[in-house]
CSV table of C-alpha atoms in Angstrom, one decimal:
chain,number,residue,atom,x,y,z
A,171,MET,CA,130.1,90.0,118.0
A,172,PRO,CA,128.0,89.7,114.8
A,173,PRO,CA,124.5,91.3,114.7
A,174,LYS,CA,121.6,89.3,116.1
A,175,PRO,CA,119.0,88.2,113.5
A,176,LEU,CA,116.5,90.8,114.6
A,177,ASP,CA,118.9,93.7,115.0
A,178,TYR,CA,118.0,96.4,112.5
A,179,GLU,CA,121.0,95.9,110.3
A,180,SER,CA,120.1,92.2,109.9
A,181,ILE,CA,116.4,92.3,109.1
A,182,ASN,CA,114.9,91.7,105.6
A,183,GLU,CA,115.7,94.7,103.4
A,184,ASN,CA,112.3,94.5,101.8
A,185,VAL,CA,110.7,95.3,105.2
A,186,LYS,CA,112.8,98.5,105.3
A,187,ARG,CA,111.8,99.4,101.8
A,188,ALA,CA,108.1,99.2,102.5
A,189,GLN,CA,106.5,102.5,103.3
A,190,TYR,CA,102.9,103.1,104.4
A,191,ALA,CA,102.2,106.8,104.8
A,192,VAL,CA,98.6,106.4,106.1
A,193,ARG,CA,100.1,105.1,109.3
A,194,GLY,CA,103.4,106.9,108.9
A,195,GLU,CA,105.2,109.9,110.4
A,196,LEU,CA,102.1,112.1,110.6
A,197,TYR,CA,100.1,109.4,112.3
A,198,LEU,CA,102.8,108.6,114.8
A,199,ARG,CA,103.2,112.3,115.7
A,200,ALA,CA,99.4,112.7,116.0
A,201,SER,CA,99.3,109.7,118.4
A,202,GLU,CA,102.1,111.3,120.5
A,203,LEU,CA,100.2,114.6,120.7
A,204,GLN,CA,97.0,112.8,121.7
A,205,LYS,CA,98.9,111.1,124.6
A,206,GLU,CA,100.0,114.6,125.6
A,207,GLY,CA,96.3,115.7,125.8
A,208,LYS,CA,95.9,117.5,122.5
A,209,LYS,CA,92.6,116.8,120.7
A,210,ILE,CA,93.4,115.1,117.4
A,211,ILE,CA,91.0,114.7,114.5
A,212,PHE,CA,92.2,111.6,112.7
A,213,THR,CA,91.3,112.3,109.1
A,214,ASN,CA,94.3,110.3,107.8
A,215,VAL,CA,92.5,107.0,107.4
A,216,GLY,CA,89.0,106.0,106.1
A,217,ASN,CA,87.8,104.8,109.4
A,218,PRO,CA,84.1,105.9,109.6
A,219,HIS,CA,83.1,104.6,113.0
A,220,ALA,CA,86.1,106.2,114.7
A,221,LEU,CA,84.9,109.5,113.5
A,222,GLY,CA,81.3,109.0,114.8
A,223,GLN,CA,79.5,107.1,112.0
A,224,LYS,CA,76.9,104.9,113.7
A,225,PRO,CA,76.8,101.2,112.7
A,226,LEU,CA,73.8,99.9,110.7
A,227,THR,CA,71.4,98.3,113.1
A,228,PHE,CA,70.4,95.1,111.3
A,229,PRO,CA,73.8,93.6,110.7
A,230,ARG,CA,74.8,94.3,114.3
A,231,GLN,CA,71.7,92.6,115.5
A,232,VAL,CA,72.3,89.5,113.4
A,233,VAL,CA,76.0,89.2,114.4
A,234,ALA,CA,75.1,89.8,118.1
A,235,LEU,CA,72.8,86.8,118.0
A,236,CYS,CA,75.5,84.7,116.2
A,237,GLN,CA,78.1,85.7,118.8
A,238,ALA,CA,75.7,84.8,121.6
A,239,PRO,CA,73.5,82.0,120.3
A,240,PHE,CA,72.1,81.3,123.7
A,241,LEU,CA,70.0,84.4,123.2
A,242,LEU,CA,68.1,82.6,120.5
A,243,ASP,CA,66.7,80.3,123.2
A,244,ASP,CA,65.7,83.1,125.5
A,245,PRO,CA,61.8,83.4,125.6
A,246,ASN,CA,62.2,87.2,125.3
A,247,VAL,CA,64.4,87.2,122.2
A,248,ALA,CA,61.5,88.3,120.0
A,249,VAL,CA,61.0,91.3,122.2
A,250,LEU,CA,64.6,92.5,121.7
A,251,PHE,CA,65.3,91.4,118.1
A,252,PRO,CA,63.1,91.6,114.9
A,253,ALA,CA,62.1,88.3,113.4
A,254,ASP,CA,64.1,88.7,110.3
A,255,ALA,CA,67.3,89.3,112.3
A,256,ILE,CA,66.6,86.1,114.3
A,257,ALA,CA,66.0,84.1,111.1
A,258,ARG,CA,69.2,85.4,109.5
A,259,ALA,CA,71.2,84.6,112.6
A,260,LYS,CA,69.9,81.0,112.6
A,261,HIS,CA,70.7,80.8,108.9
A,262,TYR,CA,74.3,81.8,109.3
A,263,LEU,CA,74.9,79.6,112.4
A,264,SER,CA,73.6,76.7,110.3
A,265,LEU,CA,76.4,77.3,107.8
A,266,THR,CA,79.1,76.9,110.4
A,267,THR,CA,80.5,73.7,111.9
A,268,GLY,CA,80.4,75.0,115.5
A,269,GLY,CA,79.4,78.6,115.6
A,270,LEU,CA,81.6,81.7,115.2
A,271,GLY,CA,84.4,80.2,117.3
A,272,ALA,CA,85.1,77.4,114.8
A,273,TYR,CA,87.4,77.6,111.7
A,274,SER,CA,85.7,77.8,108.4
A,275,ASP,CA,86.9,76.6,105.0
A,276,SER,CA,90.0,78.5,104.1
A,277,ARG,CA,88.1,80.1,101.3
A,278,GLY,CA,85.3,81.1,103.6
A,279,LEU,CA,81.9,79.6,104.4
A,280,PRO,CA,80.4,78.1,101.1
A,281,GLY,CA,76.9,79.5,101.9
A,282,ILE,CA,78.3,83.1,102.2
A,283,ARG,CA,80.4,82.7,99.0
A,284,LYS,CA,77.2,81.7,97.3
A,285,GLU,CA,75.5,84.9,98.6
A,286,VAL,CA,78.5,86.9,97.2
A,287,ALA,CA,78.1,85.2,93.8
A,288,GLU,CA,74.4,86.0,93.7
A,289,PHE,CA,75.2,89.7,94.6
A,290,ILE,CA,77.7,89.9,91.7
A,291,TYR,CA,75.1,88.3,89.3
A,292,ARG,CA,72.4,90.9,90.4
A,293,ARG,CA,75.0,93.7,90.0
A,294,ASP,CA,76.5,92.7,86.7
A,295,GLY,CA,74.0,90.5,85.0
A,296,TYR,CA,76.5,87.7,84.5
A,297,PRO,CA,76.9,84.4,86.5
A,298,SER,CA,79.5,84.2,89.2
A,299,ASP,CA,81.0,80.9,90.5
A,300,PRO,CA,81.2,80.7,94.3
A,301,GLU,CA,84.3,78.4,93.9
A,302,LEU,CA,86.2,81.4,92.5
A,303,ILE,CA,85.3,83.7,95.3
A,304,TYR,CA,87.5,83.8,98.4
A,305,LEU,CA,86.5,85.6,101.6
A,306,THR,CA,89.4,87.4,103.3
A,307,ASP,CA,90.3,89.5,106.3
A,308,GLY,CA,89.5,92.8,104.6
A,309,ALA,CA,90.2,93.5,100.9
A,310,SER,CA,93.9,94.2,101.8
A,311,LYS,CA,94.6,90.6,102.7
A,312,GLY,CA,93.2,89.5,99.4
A,313,VAL,CA,95.3,92.1,97.5
A,314,MET,CA,98.4,90.9,99.3
A,315,GLN,CA,97.6,87.2,98.6
A,316,ILE,CA,97.1,87.9,94.8
A,317,LEU,CA,100.3,90.0,94.5
A,318,ASN,CA,102.2,87.3,96.3
A,319,THR,CA,101.0,84.9,93.6
A,320,ILE,CA,102.0,87.2,90.8
A,321,ILE,CA,105.3,88.6,91.9
A,322,ARG,CA,108.2,86.2,91.4
A,323,GLY,CA,111.1,88.6,92.1
A,324,GLN,CA,112.5,92.0,91.4
A,325,GLY,CA,112.2,91.6,87.7
A,326,ASP,CA,108.4,91.5,87.9
A,327,GLY,CA,106.5,94.7,87.8
A,328,VAL,CA,103.0,95.9,88.6
A,329,LEU,CA,101.4,98.9,87.0
A,330,VAL,CA,100.0,101.0,89.8
A,331,PRO,CA,98.2,104.4,89.5
A,332,VAL,CA,99.8,107.5,90.9
A,333,PRO,CA,98.5,108.8,93.2
A,334,GLN,CA,97.9,105.4,94.7
A,335,TYR,CA,96.8,103.8,97.9
A,336,PRO,CA,100.1,102.8,99.5
A,337,LEU,CA,98.9,99.2,100.2
A,338,TYR,CA,100.2,98.5,96.7
A,339,SER,CA,103.6,100.1,96.9
A,340,ALA,CA,104.2,98.6,100.4
A,341,THR,CA,103.2,95.1,99.4
A,342,ILE,CA,105.2,95.2,96.2
A,343,ALA,CA,108.2,96.3,98.2
A,344,LEU,CA,107.7,93.5,100.8
A,345,LEU,CA,107.5,90.9,98.0
A,346,GLY,CA,110.6,92.2,96.3
A,347,GLY,CA,108.8,93.3,93.1
A,348,SER,CA,109.0,96.5,91.1
A,349,LEU,CA,106.3,99.1,91.1
A,350,VAL,CA,105.7,100.6,87.7
A,351,PRO,CA,103.8,103.9,88.1
A,352,TYR,CA,101.3,105.4,85.7
A,353,PHE,CA,100.3,108.9,86.4
A,354,LEU,CA,96.6,110.0,86.5
A,355,GLU,CA,96.0,113.4,85.0
A,356,GLU,CA,94.8,115.9,87.6
A,357,THR,CA,93.7,118.5,85.1
A,358,ALA,CA,91.4,115.9,83.5
A,359,ASN,CA,89.7,114.9,86.8
A,360,TRP,CA,92.4,112.3,87.5
A,361,GLY,CA,91.6,110.6,84.3
A,362,LEU,CA,93.5,107.5,83.0
A,363,ASP,CA,95.3,107.8,79.7
A,364,VAL,CA,96.1,104.6,77.8
A,365,ASN,CA,99.1,106.4,76.2
A,366,GLU,CA,100.5,106.9,79.6
A,367,LEU,CA,100.1,103.2,80.3
A,368,ARG,CA,102.0,102.3,77.1
A,369,GLN,CA,104.8,104.7,78.0
A,370,SER,CA,105.1,103.2,81.5
A,371,VAL,CA,105.3,99.7,80.2
A,372,THR,CA,107.8,100.7,77.5
A,373,GLU,CA,110.0,102.4,80.1
A,374,ALA,CA,109.8,99.4,82.5
A,375,ARG,CA,110.8,96.9,79.8
A,376,TYR,CA,113.7,99.1,78.8
A,377,LYS,CA,114.9,98.6,82.5
A,378,GLY,CA,114.5,94.9,82.2
A,379,ILE,CA,111.2,94.7,84.1
A,380,THR,CA,108.5,92.2,83.1
A,381,VAL,CA,105.2,93.9,83.6
A,382,ARG,CA,102.7,91.2,84.8
A,383,ALA,CA,99.8,93.0,86.3
A,384,MET,CA,97.9,96.3,86.4
A,385,VAL,CA,96.0,97.8,89.3
A,386,ILE,CA,93.0,100.1,89.0
A,387,ILE,CA,91.3,101.7,92.0
A,388,ASN,CA,87.7,102.4,91.0
A,389,PRO,CA,86.3,104.6,92.6
A,390,GLY,CA,89.7,106.1,93.2
A,391,ASN,CA,91.7,106.4,96.4
A,392,PRO,CA,92.9,109.1,97.1
A,393,THR,CA,91.4,110.9,94.1
A,394,GLY,CA,87.8,109.8,94.1
A,395,GLN,CA,87.3,109.5,90.4
A,396,CYS,CA,84.9,107.0,88.9
A,397,LEU,CA,86.1,105.3,85.7
A,398,SER,CA,83.7,105.4,82.8
A,399,GLU,CA,82.7,102.3,80.8
A,400,ALA,CA,84.7,103.6,77.9
A,401,ASN,CA,87.8,104.0,80.1
A,402,LEU,CA,87.4,100.5,81.5
A,403,ARG,CA,87.1,99.0,78.0
A,404,GLU,CA,90.3,100.8,77.0
A,405,VAL,CA,92.0,99.3,80.1
A,406,LEU,CA,90.8,95.8,79.4
A,407,GLN,CA,91.8,96.0,75.8
A,408,PHE,CA,95.3,97.2,77.0
A,409,CYS,CA,95.6,94.3,79.4
A,410,TYR,CA,94.6,91.9,76.6
A,411,GLN,CA,97.2,93.3,74.2
A,412,GLU,CA,100.0,93.4,76.9
A,413,ASN,CA,99.0,90.1,78.6
A,414,LEU,CA,98.4,91.6,82.0
A,415,VAL,CA,96.2,90.4,84.8
A,416,LEU,CA,93.9,93.3,86.0
A,417,LEU,CA,93.5,93.8,89.7
A,418,GLY,CA,90.2,95.7,90.2
A,419,ASP,CA,90.1,97.5,93.6
A,420,GLU,CA,86.4,98.3,93.9
A,421,VAL,CA,86.0,98.7,97.6
A,422,TYR,CA,84.3,102.2,97.3
A,423,GLN,CA,81.6,101.0,94.9
A,424,GLN,CA,78.9,102.0,97.4
A,425,ASN,CA,80.4,105.5,97.9
A,426,ILE,CA,78.8,107.2,94.9
A,427,TYR,CA,77.3,110.6,95.5
A,428,GLN,CA,76.0,111.6,92.0
A,429,ASP,CA,74.0,110.0,89.2
A,430,GLU,CA,75.9,111.1,86.2
A,431,ARG,CA,78.6,108.4,86.4
A,432,PRO,CA,77.5,105.3,88.3
A,433,PHE,CA,79.9,102.7,89.3
A,434,VAL,CA,80.4,99.9,86.7
A,435,SER,CA,82.5,96.9,87.7
A,436,SER,CA,85.4,95.7,85.6
A,437,LYS,CA,83.8,92.2,85.5
A,438,LYS,CA,80.6,93.6,83.8
A,439,VAL,CA,82.6,95.5,81.2
A,440,LEU,CA,84.8,92.5,80.5
A,441,MET,CA,81.8,90.3,80.0
A,442,ASP,CA,80.1,92.9,77.8
A,443,MET,CA,83.1,93.0,75.5
A,444,GLY,CA,82.6,89.4,74.6
A,445,PRO,CA,85.2,86.9,73.1
A,446,PRO,CA,88.1,86.7,72.8
A,447,ILE,CA,88.7,89.4,75.5
A,448,SER,CA,86.0,88.1,77.9
A,449,LYS,CA,87.6,84.6,77.7
A,450,GLU,CA,91.2,85.7,77.9
A,451,VAL,CA,91.8,88.6,80.2
A,452,GLN,CA,92.6,87.5,83.7
A,453,LEU,CA,90.8,89.6,86.3
A,454,VAL,CA,90.7,89.6,90.1
A,455,SER,CA,88.2,92.0,91.7
A,456,PHE,CA,88.1,93.1,95.4
A,457,HIS,CA,85.4,94.3,97.8
A,458,THR,CA,85.0,94.9,101.5
A,459,VAL,CA,82.7,95.7,104.4
A,460,SER,CA,85.0,98.5,105.5
A,461,LYS,CA,83.8,101.2,103.2
A,462,GLY,CA,80.5,102.4,101.7
A,463,TYR,CA,77.7,103.2,104.2
A,464,TRP,CA,78.8,100.1,106.3
A,465,GLY,CA,82.1,101.4,107.4
A,466,GLU,CA,82.8,98.3,109.4
A,467,CYS,CA,86.6,98.7,109.2
A,468,GLY,CA,87.4,96.8,112.4
A,469,GLN,CA,85.5,93.7,111.4
A,470,ARG,CA,88.0,93.0,108.6
A,471,GLY,CA,85.7,91.4,106.0
A,472,GLY,CA,86.4,91.3,102.3
A,473,TYR,CA,86.4,89.1,99.3
A,474,PHE,CA,88.0,88.6,95.9
A,475,GLU,CA,86.5,87.1,92.8
A,476,MET,CA,88.7,85.5,90.1
A,477,THR,CA,87.8,85.5,86.4
A,478,ASN,CA,89.7,83.5,83.7
A,479,ILE,CA,92.2,82.1,86.2
A,480,PRO,CA,93.3,78.5,85.4
A,481,PRO,CA,92.2,75.8,87.9
A,482,GLU,CA,95.8,74.9,88.7
A,483,THR,CA,96.5,78.4,89.8
A,484,VAL,CA,93.3,78.6,91.8
A,485,ASP,CA,94.4,75.4,93.6
A,486,GLU,CA,97.7,77.1,94.5
A,487,ILE,CA,95.9,80.2,95.8
A,488,TYR,CA,93.7,77.9,97.9
A,489,LYS,CA,96.8,76.1,99.3
A,490,VAL,CA,98.4,79.4,100.4
A,491,ALA,CA,95.0,80.6,101.9
A,492,SER,CA,95.0,77.3,103.9
A,493,VAL,CA,98.3,78.3,105.6
A,494,SER,CA,96.2,80.8,107.6
A,495,LEU,CA,93.5,78.2,108.2
A,496,SER,CA,90.4,80.4,108.1
A,497,PRO,CA,89.3,84.0,107.5
A,498,ASN,CA,87.6,85.8,110.3
A,499,VAL,CA,84.2,84.1,110.7
A,500,PRO,CA,82.2,87.0,112.1
A,501,ALA,CA,83.5,89.2,109.3
A,502,GLN,CA,82.3,86.6,106.8
A,503,ILE,CA,78.8,87.0,108.2
A,504,PHE,CA,79.1,90.8,107.9
A,505,MET,CA,80.0,90.2,104.2
A,506,GLY,CA,77.0,88.0,103.7
A,507,LEU,CA,74.7,90.7,105.2
A,508,MET,CA,76.3,93.4,103.1
A,509,VAL,CA,75.7,91.5,99.8
A,510,ASN,CA,72.3,90.2,100.9
A,511,PRO,CA,70.7,93.0,103.0
A,512,PRO,CA,67.0,93.3,104.1
A,513,LYS,CA,64.6,93.4,101.1
A,514,PRO,CA,61.4,95.4,100.6
A,515,GLY,CA,58.7,93.8,102.7
A,516,ASP,CA,61.2,92.5,105.4
A,517,ILE,CA,60.6,93.8,108.9
A,518,SER,CA,64.0,95.6,109.0
A,519,PHE,CA,64.0,97.0,105.5
A,520,ASP,CA,62.6,100.4,106.2
A,521,GLN,CA,65.1,101.1,109.1
A,522,TYR,CA,68.0,99.7,107.0
A,523,ALA,CA,67.1,101.8,104.0
A,524,ARG,CA,66.6,104.9,106.2
A,525,GLU,CA,70.0,104.5,107.9
A,526,SER,CA,71.9,103.8,104.7
A,527,LYS,CA,70.4,106.8,102.9
A,528,GLY,CA,71.1,109.0,105.9
A,529,ILE,CA,74.8,108.1,105.9
A,530,LEU,CA,75.2,108.6,102.1
A,531,ASP,CA,73.3,111.9,102.2
A,532,SER,CA,75.4,113.2,105.0
A,533,LEU,CA,78.6,112.2,103.2
A,534,ARG,CA,77.4,114.1,100.2
A,535,ARG,CA,76.8,117.2,102.3
A,536,ARG,CA,80.2,116.8,104.0
A,537,ALA,CA,81.8,116.6,100.6
A,538,ARG,CA,80.3,120.0,99.7
A,539,LEU,CA,81.4,121.5,102.9
A,540,MET,CA,84.9,120.3,102.5
A,541,THR,CA,85.2,121.3,98.9
A,542,ASP,CA,83.8,124.8,99.5
A,543,GLY,CA,86.2,125.1,102.5
A,544,PHE,CA,89.3,124.2,100.5
A,545,ASN,CA,88.3,126.4,97.6
A,546,SER,CA,88.1,129.4,100.0
A,547,CYS,CA,91.7,128.9,101.2
A,548,ARG,CA,94.7,130.7,99.9
A,549,ASN,CA,96.9,128.6,97.5
A,550,VAL,CA,94.6,125.5,97.9
A,551,VAL,CA,93.2,124.2,94.7
A,552,CYS,CA,90.1,122.0,94.3
A,553,ASN,CA,89.8,122.9,90.6
A,554,PHE,CA,86.2,122.1,89.7
A,555,THR,CA,83.1,124.3,89.2
A,556,GLU,CA,80.1,124.0,91.5
A,557,ASP,CA,78.0,121.9,89.1
A,558,ILE,CA,80.6,119.1,88.9
A,559,MET,CA,82.4,119.8,92.2
A,560,HIS,CA,81.7,116.2,93.4
A,561,ASP,CA,84.5,115.1,91.0
A,562,CYS,CA,87.0,116.9,93.1
A,563,LEU,CA,86.3,114.7,96.0
A,564,CYS,CA,83.7,112.3,95.3
A,565,LEU,CA,82.3,110.9,92.3
A,566,GLY,CA,83.1,108.0,94.6
A,567,ALA,CA,85.2,107.2,97.7
A,568,MET,CA,85.4,109.2,100.9
A,569,TYR,CA,88.4,111.5,100.5
A,570,SER,CA,89.5,114.9,99.4
A,571,PHE,CA,92.9,115.3,97.7
A,572,PRO,CA,93.4,119.1,97.2
A,573,GLN,CA,96.5,120.5,95.7
A,574,ILE,CA,98.5,122.8,98.1
A,575,ARG,CA,100.5,125.4,96.2
A,576,LEU,CA,103.5,125.8,98.5
A,577,PRO,CA,105.5,129.1,98.3
A,578,PRO,CA,109.2,128.7,97.4
A,579,ARG,CA,110.2,129.9,100.9
A,580,ALA,CA,108.1,127.1,102.5
A,581,ILE,CA,109.8,124.5,100.2
A,582,GLU,CA,113.1,125.9,101.3
A,583,ALA,CA,112.1,125.8,105.0
A,584,ALA,CA,111.1,122.2,104.5
A,585,LYS,CA,114.4,121.4,103.0
A,586,GLN,CA,116.2,123.0,105.9
A,587,ALA,CA,114.1,120.9,108.3
A,588,GLY,CA,115.0,117.7,106.4
A,589,LYS,CA,111.3,117.2,105.4
A,590,VAL,CA,109.5,116.6,102.2
A,591,PRO,CA,107.6,119.9,101.5
A,592,ASP,CA,104.0,118.5,101.9
A,593,VAL,CA,105.1,116.5,105.0
A,594,PHE,CA,106.4,119.8,106.5
A,595,TYR,CA,103.1,121.5,105.7
A,596,CYS,CA,101.0,118.6,107.2
A,597,LEU,CA,103.1,118.5,110.3
A,598,LYS,CA,102.6,122.2,110.8
A,599,LEU,CA,98.9,121.7,110.3
A,600,LEU,CA,98.8,118.9,112.8
A,601,GLU,CA,100.7,120.9,115.5
A,602,ALA,CA,98.5,124.0,115.0
A,603,THR,CA,95.0,122.4,114.6
A,604,GLY,CA,95.1,118.8,115.6
A,605,ILE,CA,94.0,117.8,112.1
A,606,SER,CA,95.8,114.6,111.1
A,607,THR,CA,96.1,114.2,107.3
A,608,VAL,CA,98.3,112.3,104.9
A,609,PRO,CA,100.8,114.2,102.7
A,610,GLY,CA,100.4,113.6,99.0
A,611,SER,CA,103.9,112.3,98.7
A,612,GLY,CA,102.7,109.2,100.6
A,613,PHE,CA,100.5,108.4,97.5
A,614,GLY,CA,102.9,109.6,94.8
A,615,GLN,CA,102.5,112.8,92.8
A,616,LYS,CA,104.3,114.6,90.0
A,617,GLU,CA,107.6,116.4,90.8
A,618,GLY,CA,107.1,119.9,92.3
A,619,ILE,CA,103.3,119.4,92.9
A,620,PHE,CA,102.0,118.9,96.4
A,621,HIS,CA,98.8,117.6,97.9
A,622,LEU,CA,97.3,116.3,101.1
A,623,ARG,CA,94.6,113.7,101.6
A,624,THR,CA,91.9,114.0,104.2
A,625,THR,CA,88.7,112.0,104.7
A,626,ILE,CA,85.3,113.6,104.5
A,627,LEU,CA,84.3,111.5,107.6
A,628,PRO,CA,84.4,113.9,110.5
A,629,ALA,CA,80.9,114.4,112.0
A,630,GLU,CA,78.8,116.7,109.9
A,631,GLU,CA,78.1,119.2,112.7
A,632,GLU,CA,81.9,119.5,113.3
A,633,MET,CA,82.8,120.0,109.7
A,634,PRO,CA,82.4,123.9,109.6
A,635,ALA,CA,84.6,124.3,112.6
A,636,ILE,CA,87.3,121.9,111.2
A,637,MET,CA,87.3,123.7,107.9
A,638,SER,CA,87.5,127.1,109.6
A,639,SER,CA,90.5,125.9,111.7
A,640,PHE,CA,92.1,124.6,108.5
A,641,LYS,CA,91.6,127.9,106.7
A,642,LYS,CA,93.0,129.9,109.6
A,643,PHE,CA,96.1,127.8,109.7
A,644,ASN,CA,96.6,127.6,105.9
A,645,ASP,CA,96.2,131.3,105.3
A,646,GLU,CA,98.6,132.2,108.1
A,647,PHE,CA,101.1,129.7,106.8
A,648,MET,CA,100.9,131.1,103.3
A,649,GLU,CA,101.3,134.7,104.7
A,650,GLN,CA,104.4,133.6,106.6
A,651,TYR,CA,106.1,132.0,103.7
A,652,GLU,CA,104.7,133.8,100.6
A,653,ASP,CA,107.1,136.2,99.1
A,654,HIS,CA,104.6,137.2,96.4
A,655,ARG,CA,107.0,136.0,93.7
A,656,GLY,CA,105.1,132.8,93.0
A,657,TYR,CA,104.5,129.3,94.3
A,658,SER,CA,104.5,125.7,93.1
A,659,ARG,CA,102.1,125.3,90.2
A,660,MET,CA,100.8,122.5,88.0
């Protein structure tokens, strides 16, 4: 009897090719251990509220009123909710055609797209067209939609940074395209070298691949670096020369913990460069409510903005968006609130500012605790001095990506167990401590060099104990496998 259509041997090979380490073997094992009663600390994914971050009050008040509009008619509503939250809820409800339970335009509510455009104008100093902004179910859905538009088949390649967020490798695999890696340089604070880009494109073309797009993740995930304006100009010049569309993943733009290198958007740098580049380079930029001090991952709100994309292509993207009918409407309201928060003088401004600052300040302190903790561990390298140590984790983003210098005997033991060495290490860490991380191999890394990624999101008061537990495990692991003849090095 022939295999049935959904028997494993019959399913789409692209589905089998796709890998997503953030919810891969480590996560599945952690979930099993949790079911068995073991306490698990899920630092594998940037999911702030799951690790104790409190939601901001004002957006939750507004969305609560939008979800239950009958509360607006209650005579006591002004006792429970501030006047500005009530006004904003009425505003957003007026933008819908039947409340939060009704479909919106497939691009998102026009009024909220206008708020996003105004946010981009305030941020960059250049106009933004709401008709070229699409609201999406998280930034990931937007990324997938644009890659689906770009990739025509296996002969089409996309330049992706390594280490990279595996959304890109997984989506490119699902769509049958080719990932073209370009390596970030760990010894230069995960910097981007245009010569590396040229080499990657040359090698891809030699293999018959047509490179059509380039991805930048700024601030970086998992590496946390923030690209300078000079670096962004180099990237945009490169895309102009090579006729590439640039995909700017900018979802961590609120997660900046220092003043020396602020976030600068790709759109601003592109416009600053002027013609012909500002009129020619195609750019799609992505943002979300899931990161920053909002951390509203479960709401699934995002947007993308298109620059220099022909109207005919925009129409095709609209057509495909229409297949899903409508992005999540409550998440659209969260997006509106993120890009248009309370202003000085508003009733809720002081509380909003206090809560936002409190979250960012705590993330900064947790970054210090984690960096210091890793640097105290045997064969764990977070190679930056105290005065610039934020670069190790967090010029931006919410992760640490330390290098683990595994002894040869540990690498051999991993081989005997049929595991990639950093997977072997992370599984041992999970079993011993309950700390669930992601091995660096899930993001890509140079041959013979090993990392893990962990978030800096566990509760601040729990961080010393977590790092103490990590250090105890790591140092015992190194003692077990170290033969004092060396270990993996850069």
